[in-house]
Amino acid sequence: MRQLVIPRGGEPVRSSETGQADAGIARPPGPAGPSAVRVRSREAHCLLSGGHDQDVLSLYPQPPLVLPGLLQSPGAQITLRPRCALLLPLPCAPACAPGSLGHRALWAVAWGLLLLVPVLAGAQRGRKKVVHVLEGESGSVVVQTAPGQVVSHRGGTIVLPCRYHYEAATHGHDGVRLKWTKVVDPLAFADVFVALGSQHRAFGPYRGRAELQNDGPGDASLVLRNVTLQDYGRYECEVTNELEDDAGMVKLDLEGVVFPYHPRGGRYKMTFAEAERACAEQDGILASAEQLHAAWRDGLDWCNAGWLRDGSVQYPVSQAREPCGGAGSTGAGGSPNGGVRNYGYRHNAEERYDAFCFTSNLPGRVFFLKPLRPVALAGAVRACAARGATVAKVGQLFAAWKLQLLDRCTAGWLADGSARYPIVNPRTRCGGPRPGVRSLGFPDASRRLFGVYCYRAPGAPDPAPGGWGWGWAGGGGWAGGSRDPAAWTPLRV
């Protein structure tokens, strides 16, 4: 192997004007004496002379630096870019000089830099180019969104805040594109709204509900009207000009309530898709892990695992006990008295669990109808229809209990065939010392057992205003479907 030796003695090696150190260039030996190596360094934030170019002269004896012949081809050059901490002024003690590191240390530094350059270059090639330019520089785009989250409720109007700074001295605002997307999966986005100049467009379920706030230059905030349960989640505000872009995230949270659910078939009977469908049928959506954790902090205790919207399976335990993960175990909350137990992400097409659903504010009203005599489920449906309503769903009853403070110690039919009743103020003989929605399971739908909880949508007329119900004065309640409705008389309920 050919070798190149930089002798101890010789002429000083001057650096090039490119701001890099030139090493590895053979020089004819000169008179004996200490070697002199002059290095020029360019560092943006160096402590030496406020960051200007520095000449550092080393007059200390240097041992020979032996380089492999691979680097001796014509024009071969090793470029070293030393850190500011190694560039010391001339009046430095000998211990501070680079020569004190020894030729082995210099050898290791040289090879380390040579091996690191391809790695950094590959990393830069594989990285998506996103330009974040500081405010004040020409052509910059900087997006700012609200920290934390914004909170609304179903049926409300909310502003997703987003502002951007853009120097328009060289570019006009007409060339700036504003785009809102919703994060549906960690790597998947759904288009919400796009604006380019005077052209605006909303997509999918956001048509007719989304528009820009247009509160002065640099305002990209999105106004979202008639908020739905499906609007819950994270949104990205992206601002792009011809060469640069920046983005910010906004989280939209909803006021509401989390409730556990399983259908008439029993517990642990639903795949992930079936759980999504079951929550939608009960006026809800699958809850998120954040919503379940917040519900646990509010006291939700349920010893049955259920699907969440991210595909994980969890359940909240406020009072630790042996059948629910063990009396001494801890969950996501980290408390020895309980927590959110987590099964992790499960196979969503094969494994079966219950569901944790989420619902929000009701635009209408839930009320209870008490018949002259208990009715079967079919009679309950007719009774609600006579009042311009429908049999309430499970999610609607939970929303009325949580957000409208519905309190009644009387069980009633619901649309899924279950019997439940809401308790805001716990009392004797009403299901225990804690508030909640009590469940009596799924009784035989043909048996005359209960009254009914009805839901009337906003704007629907009430055929019996003033709190009057309907029945037959001669008895039979609402179960006698063969009676003529024209013969019904109003009865107080």
Coordinates of C-alpha atoms in Angstrom, one line a residue:
M1 CA 0.0 0.0 0.0
R2 CA 1.3 3.4 -0.9
Q3 CA 1.5 5.8 2.0
L4 CA 1.7 9.5 2.3
V5 CA 3.7 11.0 5.2
I6 CA 3.4 14.6 6.4
P7 CA 6.8 15.2 7.9
R8 CA 7.5 16.9 11.2
G9 CA 9.4 19.6 9.6
G10 CA 8.4 21.6 6.5
E11 CA 6.7 24.7 5.3
P12 CA 3.5 25.9 6.9
V13 CA 0.4 24.6 5.1
R14 CA -1.9 27.5 4.2
S15 CA -5.6 26.9 4.0
S16 CA -7.7 27.6 1.0
E17 CA -10.1 30.6 0.7
T18 CA -13.1 28.4 0.9
G19 CA -13.1 28.4 4.7
Q20 CA -12.0 24.8 5.0
A21 CA -8.8 23.3 6.3
D22 CA -6.5 21.7 3.7
A23 CA -4.6 18.6 5.0
G24 CA -3.0 15.7 3.3
I25 CA -1.1 17.7 0.7
A26 CA 2.6 16.7 0.4
R27 CA 5.1 19.5 0.9
P28 CA 8.9 19.3 0.2
P29 CA 10.8 19.1 3.5
G30 CA 12.3 22.3 4.7
P31 CA 14.7 23.2 7.4
A32 CA 14.3 21.4 10.7
G33 CA 12.0 23.1 13.1
P34 CA 8.6 23.0 14.5
S35 CA 5.8 22.5 12.0
A36 CA 3.3 25.3 11.4
V37 CA -0.2 24.5 10.3
R38 CA -2.6 27.4 9.6
V39 CA -6.3 26.6 9.7
R40 CA -9.1 28.8 8.6
S41 CA -12.5 28.1 10.1
R42 CA -15.9 29.6 9.4
E43 CA -18.5 29.0 12.1
A44 CA -21.8 30.9 12.5
H45 CA -21.9 31.1 16.2
C46 CA -18.3 30.9 17.3
L47 CA -17.2 32.6 20.5
L48 CA -14.0 33.8 18.8
S49 CA -14.2 37.4 17.6
G50 CA -18.0 37.2 17.2
G51 CA -18.0 34.4 14.7
H52 CA -15.5 35.8 12.1
D53 CA -12.8 33.8 10.4
Q54 CA -10.0 32.9 12.7
D55 CA -6.4 32.0 11.9
V56 CA -5.1 29.5 14.4
L57 CA -1.4 28.9 14.3
S58 CA 0.0 25.7 15.9
L59 CA 3.8 25.9 16.6
Y60 CA 4.0 22.7 18.5
P61 CA 5.9 19.6 17.2
Q62 CA 3.6 17.4 15.2
P63 CA 4.1 13.6 14.8
P64 CA 3.9 12.1 11.3
L65 CA 0.3 11.5 10.1
V66 CA 0.3 8.4 7.9
L67 CA -2.6 8.2 5.5
P68 CA -3.5 5.2 3.2
G69 CA -2.7 5.3 -0.4
L70 CA -6.4 5.5 -1.3
L71 CA -6.3 9.1 -0.4
Q72 CA -3.1 9.9 -2.4
S73 CA -4.7 10.1 -5.8
P74 CA -4.1 13.4 -7.6
G75 CA -6.2 16.1 -6.1
A76 CA -7.2 14.1 -3.1
Q77 CA -7.9 16.2 -0.1
I78 CA -9.2 15.7 3.4
T79 CA -11.5 18.5 4.5
L80 CA -11.7 19.1 8.2
R81 CA -14.3 21.4 9.8
P82 CA -13.2 21.8 13.4
R83 CA -15.6 22.9 16.1
C84 CA -15.2 26.4 17.6
A85 CA -14.2 24.9 20.9
L86 CA -11.0 23.5 19.3
L87 CA -10.1 26.8 17.6
L88 CA -8.1 28.5 20.3
P89 CA -6.3 31.9 20.0
L90 CA -2.6 32.0 19.6
P91 CA -1.8 32.7 23.2
C92 CA -3.0 29.3 24.4
A93 CA -1.2 27.0 26.7
P94 CA 0.4 24.0 25.0
A95 CA -2.1 21.6 26.6
C96 CA -4.9 23.3 24.6
A97 CA -3.3 22.9 21.3
P98 CA -4.6 20.4 18.7
G99 CA -1.2 18.7 18.7
S100 CA -1.7 17.7 22.3
L101 CA -4.4 15.3 21.2
G102 CA -1.9 13.1 19.5
H103 CA -1.8 11.6 16.1
R104 CA -4.0 8.7 17.0
A105 CA -6.8 11.1 18.0
L106 CA -6.4 13.0 14.8
W107 CA -6.5 9.8 12.8
A108 CA -9.8 8.8 14.5
V109 CA -11.3 12.2 13.8
A110 CA -10.4 12.1 10.2
W111 CA -11.8 8.6 9.6
G112 CA -14.9 9.5 11.6
L113 CA -15.7 12.5 9.5
L114 CA -15.1 10.5 6.3
L115 CA -17.6 7.8 7.4
L116 CA -20.2 10.3 8.7
V117 CA -20.5 12.3 5.4
P118 CA -22.3 9.6 3.4
V119 CA -24.6 8.8 6.2
L120 CA -25.7 12.5 6.6
A121 CA -26.1 12.8 2.9
G122 CA -28.3 9.8 2.7
A123 CA -30.4 11.0 5.6
Q124 CA -30.9 14.4 3.8
R125 CA -31.9 12.6 0.6
G126 CA -34.5 10.5 2.3
R127 CA -36.1 13.3 4.3
K128 CA -39.1 15.2 3.1
K129 CA -38.2 18.8 2.5
V130 CA -40.3 21.2 4.6
V131 CA -39.0 24.7 4.9
H132 CA -39.6 26.5 8.2
V133 CA -38.3 30.1 7.7
L134 CA -38.0 32.5 10.6
E135 CA -40.1 35.6 10.7
G136 CA -38.5 38.6 9.1
E137 CA -36.7 36.8 6.3
S138 CA -37.9 37.5 2.8
G139 CA -40.5 35.1 1.5
S140 CA -41.0 33.4 4.8
V141 CA -44.1 31.3 5.8
V142 CA -44.7 30.7 9.5
V143 CA -47.9 29.0 10.7
Q144 CA -49.2 29.5 14.3
T145 CA -52.1 27.5 15.7
A146 CA -53.7 27.5 19.1
P147 CA -51.9 25.5 21.8
G148 CA -53.9 22.7 23.5
Q149 CA -57.3 22.1 22.0
V150 CA -60.6 23.9 21.2
V151 CA -63.8 22.5 22.6
S152 CA -67.3 22.5 21.2
H153 CA -70.4 20.4 21.3
R154 CA -72.7 18.7 18.7
G155 CA -74.7 21.3 16.8
G156 CA -72.4 24.1 17.8
T157 CA -70.1 26.5 15.8
I158 CA -66.4 26.5 16.4
V159 CA -63.4 28.3 14.9
L160 CA -60.2 26.3 14.4
P161 CA -57.6 29.0 14.8
C162 CA -54.7 29.3 12.4
R163 CA -52.6 32.3 11.4
Y164 CA -49.6 32.6 9.2
H165 CA -46.9 35.2 8.6
Y166 CA -45.8 35.7 5.0
E167 CA -43.5 38.4 3.6
A168 CA -45.4 39.5 0.5
A169 CA -42.7 42.0 -0.7
T170 CA -41.6 39.6 -3.4
H171 CA -44.7 37.4 -3.6
G172 CA -48.3 38.2 -3.6
H173 CA -50.9 36.6 -1.2
D174 CA -52.8 35.3 -4.2
G175 CA -50.1 32.7 -4.7
V176 CA -50.6 31.3 -1.1
R177 CA -52.6 28.1 -0.8
L178 CA -54.4 27.3 2.4
K179 CA -55.4 23.7 3.1
W180 CA -57.2 22.0 6.0
T181 CA -57.1 18.3 6.4
K182 CA -58.2 15.9 9.2
V183 CA -56.0 13.2 10.6
V184 CA -57.9 10.0 10.2
D185 CA -55.0 7.6 10.8
P186 CA -51.3 8.3 11.9
L187 CA -50.3 8.4 8.2
A188 CA -53.7 9.2 6.5
F189 CA -55.4 12.6 6.0
A190 CA -58.9 13.5 4.7
D191 CA -59.4 16.7 2.8
V192 CA -61.5 19.3 4.5
F193 CA -61.1 22.7 2.9
V194 CA -58.8 24.3 0.3
A195 CA -58.4 27.9 -0.7
L196 CA -56.2 29.5 -3.4
G197 CA -56.8 33.2 -3.9
S198 CA -60.5 33.7 -4.4
Q199 CA -61.2 30.0 -5.1
H200 CA -62.5 28.1 -2.1
R201 CA -63.7 24.5 -1.8
A202 CA -65.0 22.2 1.0
F203 CA -65.0 18.5 0.7
G204 CA -67.3 15.6 1.7
P205 CA -69.3 16.1 4.9
Y206 CA -67.8 19.6 5.4
R207 CA -69.6 21.0 2.3
G208 CA -71.9 23.8 3.4
R209 CA -70.4 23.8 6.9
A210 CA -66.8 25.0 6.5
E211 CA -65.5 28.4 5.5
L212 CA -62.6 30.7 6.2
Q213 CA -62.9 33.3 8.9
N214 CA -61.0 35.9 6.8
D215 CA -60.2 38.1 9.8
G216 CA -57.5 40.2 8.1
P217 CA -54.2 39.3 6.3
G218 CA -52.6 36.1 7.5
D219 CA -55.8 34.6 8.9
A220 CA -56.3 31.0 7.8
S221 CA -58.7 30.1 10.6
L222 CA -61.5 27.7 9.6
V223 CA -65.1 28.2 10.8
L224 CA -67.0 24.9 11.3
R225 CA -70.8 25.1 11.7
N226 CA -73.2 22.5 12.9
V227 CA -70.5 20.4 14.5
T228 CA -71.1 16.6 14.4
L229 CA -69.7 13.7 16.5
Q230 CA -67.6 12.7 13.5
D231 CA -65.8 16.1 13.5
Y232 CA -63.9 15.2 16.7
G233 CA -60.2 14.8 16.1
R234 CA -57.0 16.5 14.9
Y235 CA -56.8 18.9 12.0
E236 CA -53.8 20.2 10.1
C237 CA -53.6 23.8 8.8
E238 CA -51.1 24.0 5.9
V239 CA -49.9 27.2 4.2
T240 CA -47.9 26.9 1.0
N241 CA -46.4 29.4 -1.4
E242 CA -44.4 28.6 -4.5
L243 CA -41.3 27.4 -2.6
E244 CA -42.0 27.1 1.1
D245 CA -44.7 25.7 3.4
D246 CA -45.5 25.2 7.0
A247 CA -48.2 23.5 9.0
G248 CA -49.8 23.5 12.4
M249 CA -52.1 21.1 14.2
V250 CA -55.4 21.9 16.0
K251 CA -57.3 19.4 18.1
L252 CA -61.1 19.7 18.2
D253 CA -62.6 18.2 21.4
L254 CA -66.3 17.7 22.2
E255 CA -68.2 18.0 25.4
G256 CA -70.1 14.8 26.0
V257 CA -70.2 11.4 27.8
V258 CA -68.5 8.0 27.3
F259 CA -70.7 5.0 27.9
P260 CA -70.1 1.2 27.6
Y261 CA -72.3 -0.8 25.3
H262 CA -73.0 -4.3 24.2
P263 CA -76.0 -5.5 22.2
R264 CA -78.7 -8.0 23.1
G265 CA -76.5 -11.0 22.0
G266 CA -74.3 -10.6 25.1
R267 CA -70.9 -9.4 26.1
Y268 CA -67.8 -9.8 24.0
K269 CA -69.7 -10.4 20.8
M270 CA -68.5 -7.5 18.5
T271 CA -65.6 -7.1 16.1
F272 CA -64.2 -3.6 15.6
A273 CA -66.4 -2.9 12.6
E274 CA -69.5 -4.2 14.5
A275 CA -68.6 -2.0 17.5
E276 CA -68.4 1.0 15.2
R277 CA -71.8 0.2 13.8
A278 CA -73.3 -0.4 17.2
C279 CA -72.2 2.9 18.5
A280 CA -73.6 4.7 15.5
E281 CA -77.0 2.9 15.9
Q282 CA -77.1 4.2 19.5
D283 CA -76.4 7.9 18.5
G284 CA -72.6 7.8 19.2
I285 CA -69.2 7.0 17.9
L286 CA -66.4 4.9 19.2
A287 CA -64.6 6.8 22.0
S288 CA -61.0 7.7 21.8
A289 CA -58.4 6.7 24.4
E290 CA -58.2 10.3 25.6
Q291 CA -62.0 10.4 26.1
L292 CA -62.0 7.1 28.0
H293 CA -59.2 8.3 30.3
A294 CA -61.1 11.5 31.0
A295 CA -64.2 9.5 31.8
W296 CA -62.2 7.3 34.2
R297 CA -61.0 10.5 35.9
D298 CA -64.7 11.4 36.3
G299 CA -65.4 8.1 38.0
L300 CA -66.3 5.7 35.2
D301 CA -65.9 2.1 36.4
W302 CA -66.6 -0.7 34.0
C303 CA -65.0 -4.2 34.3
N304 CA -65.5 -5.2 30.7
A305 CA -63.0 -4.5 27.9
G306 CA -64.2 -2.6 24.9
W307 CA -63.0 -1.3 21.5
L308 CA -61.8 2.2 21.1
R309 CA -61.6 4.2 17.9
D310 CA -57.8 3.6 17.5
G311 CA -58.3 -0.1 17.4
S312 CA -57.1 -0.7 21.0
V313 CA -59.1 -2.5 23.7
Q314 CA -59.2 -1.0 27.2
Y315 CA -61.5 -0.6 30.2
P316 CA -61.6 1.8 33.2
V317 CA -61.5 0.6 36.8
S318 CA -62.0 3.2 39.6
Q319 CA -62.1 0.6 42.4
A320 CA -59.4 -2.1 41.9
R321 CA -60.7 -5.6 42.6
E322 CA -59.7 -9.1 41.8
P323 CA -61.9 -9.9 38.8
C324 CA -60.9 -6.6 37.1
G325 CA -57.1 -6.8 36.7
G326 CA -56.3 -7.6 40.3
A327 CA -56.6 -5.7 43.6
G328 CA -53.0 -4.5 43.5
S329 CA -52.5 -3.8 39.8
T330 CA -52.3 -0.4 38.2
G331 CA -53.5 0.9 34.9
A332 CA -52.8 3.8 32.7
G333 CA -53.6 6.2 35.5
G334 CA -50.8 4.8 37.6
S335 CA -52.9 4.6 40.7
P336 CA -52.8 1.4 42.9
N337 CA -56.6 1.9 43.4
G338 CA -57.5 1.7 39.8
G339 CA -56.7 2.9 36.3
V340 CA -57.4 2.2 32.6
R341 CA -56.4 -1.3 31.8
N342 CA -55.1 -1.7 28.3
Y343 CA -55.0 -4.9 26.2
G344 CA -53.2 -3.0 23.4
Y345 CA -54.1 -3.2 19.7
R346 CA -56.1 -6.3 18.8
H347 CA -57.0 -8.1 15.6
N348 CA -60.1 -6.0 14.6
A349 CA -61.6 -8.7 12.4
E350 CA -61.3 -11.8 14.5
E351 CA -61.3 -10.8 18.2
R352 CA -64.5 -9.7 19.9
Y353 CA -65.2 -7.3 22.7
D354 CA -67.7 -4.8 23.9
A355 CA -67.5 -1.1 22.9
F356 CA -66.9 2.2 24.5
C357 CA -69.1 4.8 22.7
F358 CA -69.1 8.6 22.9
T359 CA -72.0 11.0 22.4
S360 CA -72.4 14.7 22.8
N361 CA -75.1 17.4 23.4
L362 CA -78.6 16.6 22.2
P363 CA -80.4 19.0 19.9
G364 CA -83.7 17.6 21.1
R365 CA -85.2 16.4 24.3
V366 CA -85.6 13.1 26.1
F367 CA -88.6 12.5 28.3
F368 CA -90.3 9.6 30.1
L369 CA -93.9 8.4 29.4
K370 CA -95.6 6.4 32.1
P371 CA -98.6 4.4 30.9
L372 CA -101.7 3.3 32.9
R373 CA -100.2 -0.1 32.9
P374 CA -96.7 -1.4 31.9
V375 CA -96.3 -2.0 28.2
A376 CA -94.2 -4.2 25.9
L377 CA -91.6 -2.8 23.5
A378 CA -94.1 -2.6 20.6
G379 CA -96.5 -0.6 22.7
A380 CA -93.7 1.7 23.8
V381 CA -92.9 2.5 20.1
R382 CA -96.6 3.5 19.5
A383 CA -96.7 5.6 22.6
C384 CA -93.7 7.7 21.6
A385 CA -95.1 8.1 18.1
A386 CA -98.3 9.4 19.5
R387 CA -96.3 12.2 21.1
G388 CA -94.4 13.1 17.9
A389 CA -91.3 11.3 19.1
T390 CA -89.3 8.1 18.8
V391 CA -88.1 5.6 21.4
A392 CA -84.8 7.1 22.8
K393 CA -81.5 5.4 22.0
V394 CA -78.9 4.5 24.6
G395 CA -76.6 7.4 23.7
Q396 CA -79.5 9.8 23.8
L397 CA -80.4 8.7 27.3
F398 CA -76.8 9.0 28.5
A399 CA -76.5 12.5 27.0
A400 CA -79.8 13.6 28.6
W401 CA -78.5 12.3 32.0
K402 CA -75.1 13.9 31.7
L403 CA -75.8 17.1 29.9
Q404 CA -79.5 17.8 30.6
L405 CA -79.5 16.3 34.2
L406 CA -82.4 13.9 33.5
D407 CA -83.1 12.1 36.8
R408 CA -85.9 9.5 37.1
C409 CA -86.0 6.4 39.3
T410 CA -88.2 4.5 36.9
A411 CA -87.0 2.0 34.3
G412 CA -88.2 2.4 30.7
W413 CA -87.7 0.8 27.3
L414 CA -85.1 2.0 24.9
A415 CA -84.8 1.6 21.2
D416 CA -82.3 -1.4 21.4
G417 CA -84.7 -3.4 23.6
S418 CA -82.9 -2.7 26.8
A419 CA -84.4 -1.2 30.0
R420 CA -82.6 1.6 31.8
Y421 CA -83.1 4.7 33.9
P422 CA -80.9 7.8 34.7
I423 CA -80.0 8.8 38.2
V424 CA -78.3 12.2 38.9
N425 CA -79.0 12.3 42.6
P426 CA -78.3 8.9 44.2
R427 CA -80.9 7.8 46.7
T428 CA -82.2 4.7 48.5
R429 CA -83.8 2.0 46.2
C430 CA -82.5 3.7 43.1
G431 CA -79.5 1.6 42.2
G432 CA -76.7 2.4 44.5
P433 CA -74.7 5.3 46.0
R434 CA -73.3 6.7 42.7
P435 CA -74.9 8.6 39.9
G436 CA -75.2 7.0 36.5
V437 CA -77.5 5.3 34.1
R438 CA -78.7 2.0 35.6
S439 CA -79.3 -1.0 33.3
L440 CA -81.7 -3.9 33.7
G441 CA -80.3 -5.7 30.7
F442 CA -82.4 -6.9 27.7
P443 CA -85.8 -8.2 29.0
D444 CA -88.3 -10.1 26.9
A445 CA -89.6 -7.5 24.5
S446 CA -93.0 -9.1 24.5
R447 CA -93.6 -8.7 28.2
R448 CA -95.4 -5.7 29.6
L449 CA -92.8 -4.5 32.1
F450 CA -92.0 -0.8 31.8
G451 CA -92.8 2.7 30.6
V452 CA -90.7 4.3 27.8
Y453 CA -88.1 7.0 27.3
C454 CA -88.9 9.0 24.2
Y455 CA -86.8 11.4 22.2
R456 CA -88.3 14.4 20.3
A457 CA -86.2 16.1 17.7
P458 CA -86.1 19.9 17.6
G459 CA -89.0 21.4 15.7
A460 CA -91.1 18.3 15.9
P461 CA -94.7 19.1 17.1
D462 CA -96.1 17.7 20.3
P463 CA -99.7 16.3 19.7
A464 CA -100.3 16.5 23.5
P465 CA -98.8 19.8 24.8
G466 CA -98.7 20.5 28.5
G467 CA -97.3 17.1 29.5
W468 CA -100.4 15.0 28.6
G469 CA -100.0 11.4 27.5
W470 CA -102.4 9.1 25.5
G471 CA -104.2 6.0 26.5
W472 CA -107.7 4.5 26.8
A473 CA -109.9 5.5 29.6
G474 CA -111.3 2.0 29.7
G475 CA -107.9 0.5 30.6
G476 CA -105.4 -1.5 28.7
G477 CA -102.8 1.2 28.5
W478 CA -100.8 1.3 25.2
A479 CA -100.5 -2.4 24.8
G480 CA -103.9 -2.7 23.1
G481 CA -102.8 -2.0 19.6
S482 CA -106.1 -3.3 18.2
R483 CA -108.0 -0.3 19.7
D484 CA -109.0 2.5 17.4
P485 CA -106.6 5.5 18.0
A486 CA -109.5 7.9 17.3
A487 CA -111.0 6.7 20.5
W488 CA -108.0 7.7 22.6
T489 CA -108.5 10.2 25.3
P490 CA -105.7 12.3 27.0
L491 CA -104.5 11.0 30.3
R492 CA -102.1 12.7 32.7
V493 CA -98.7 11.1 32.9

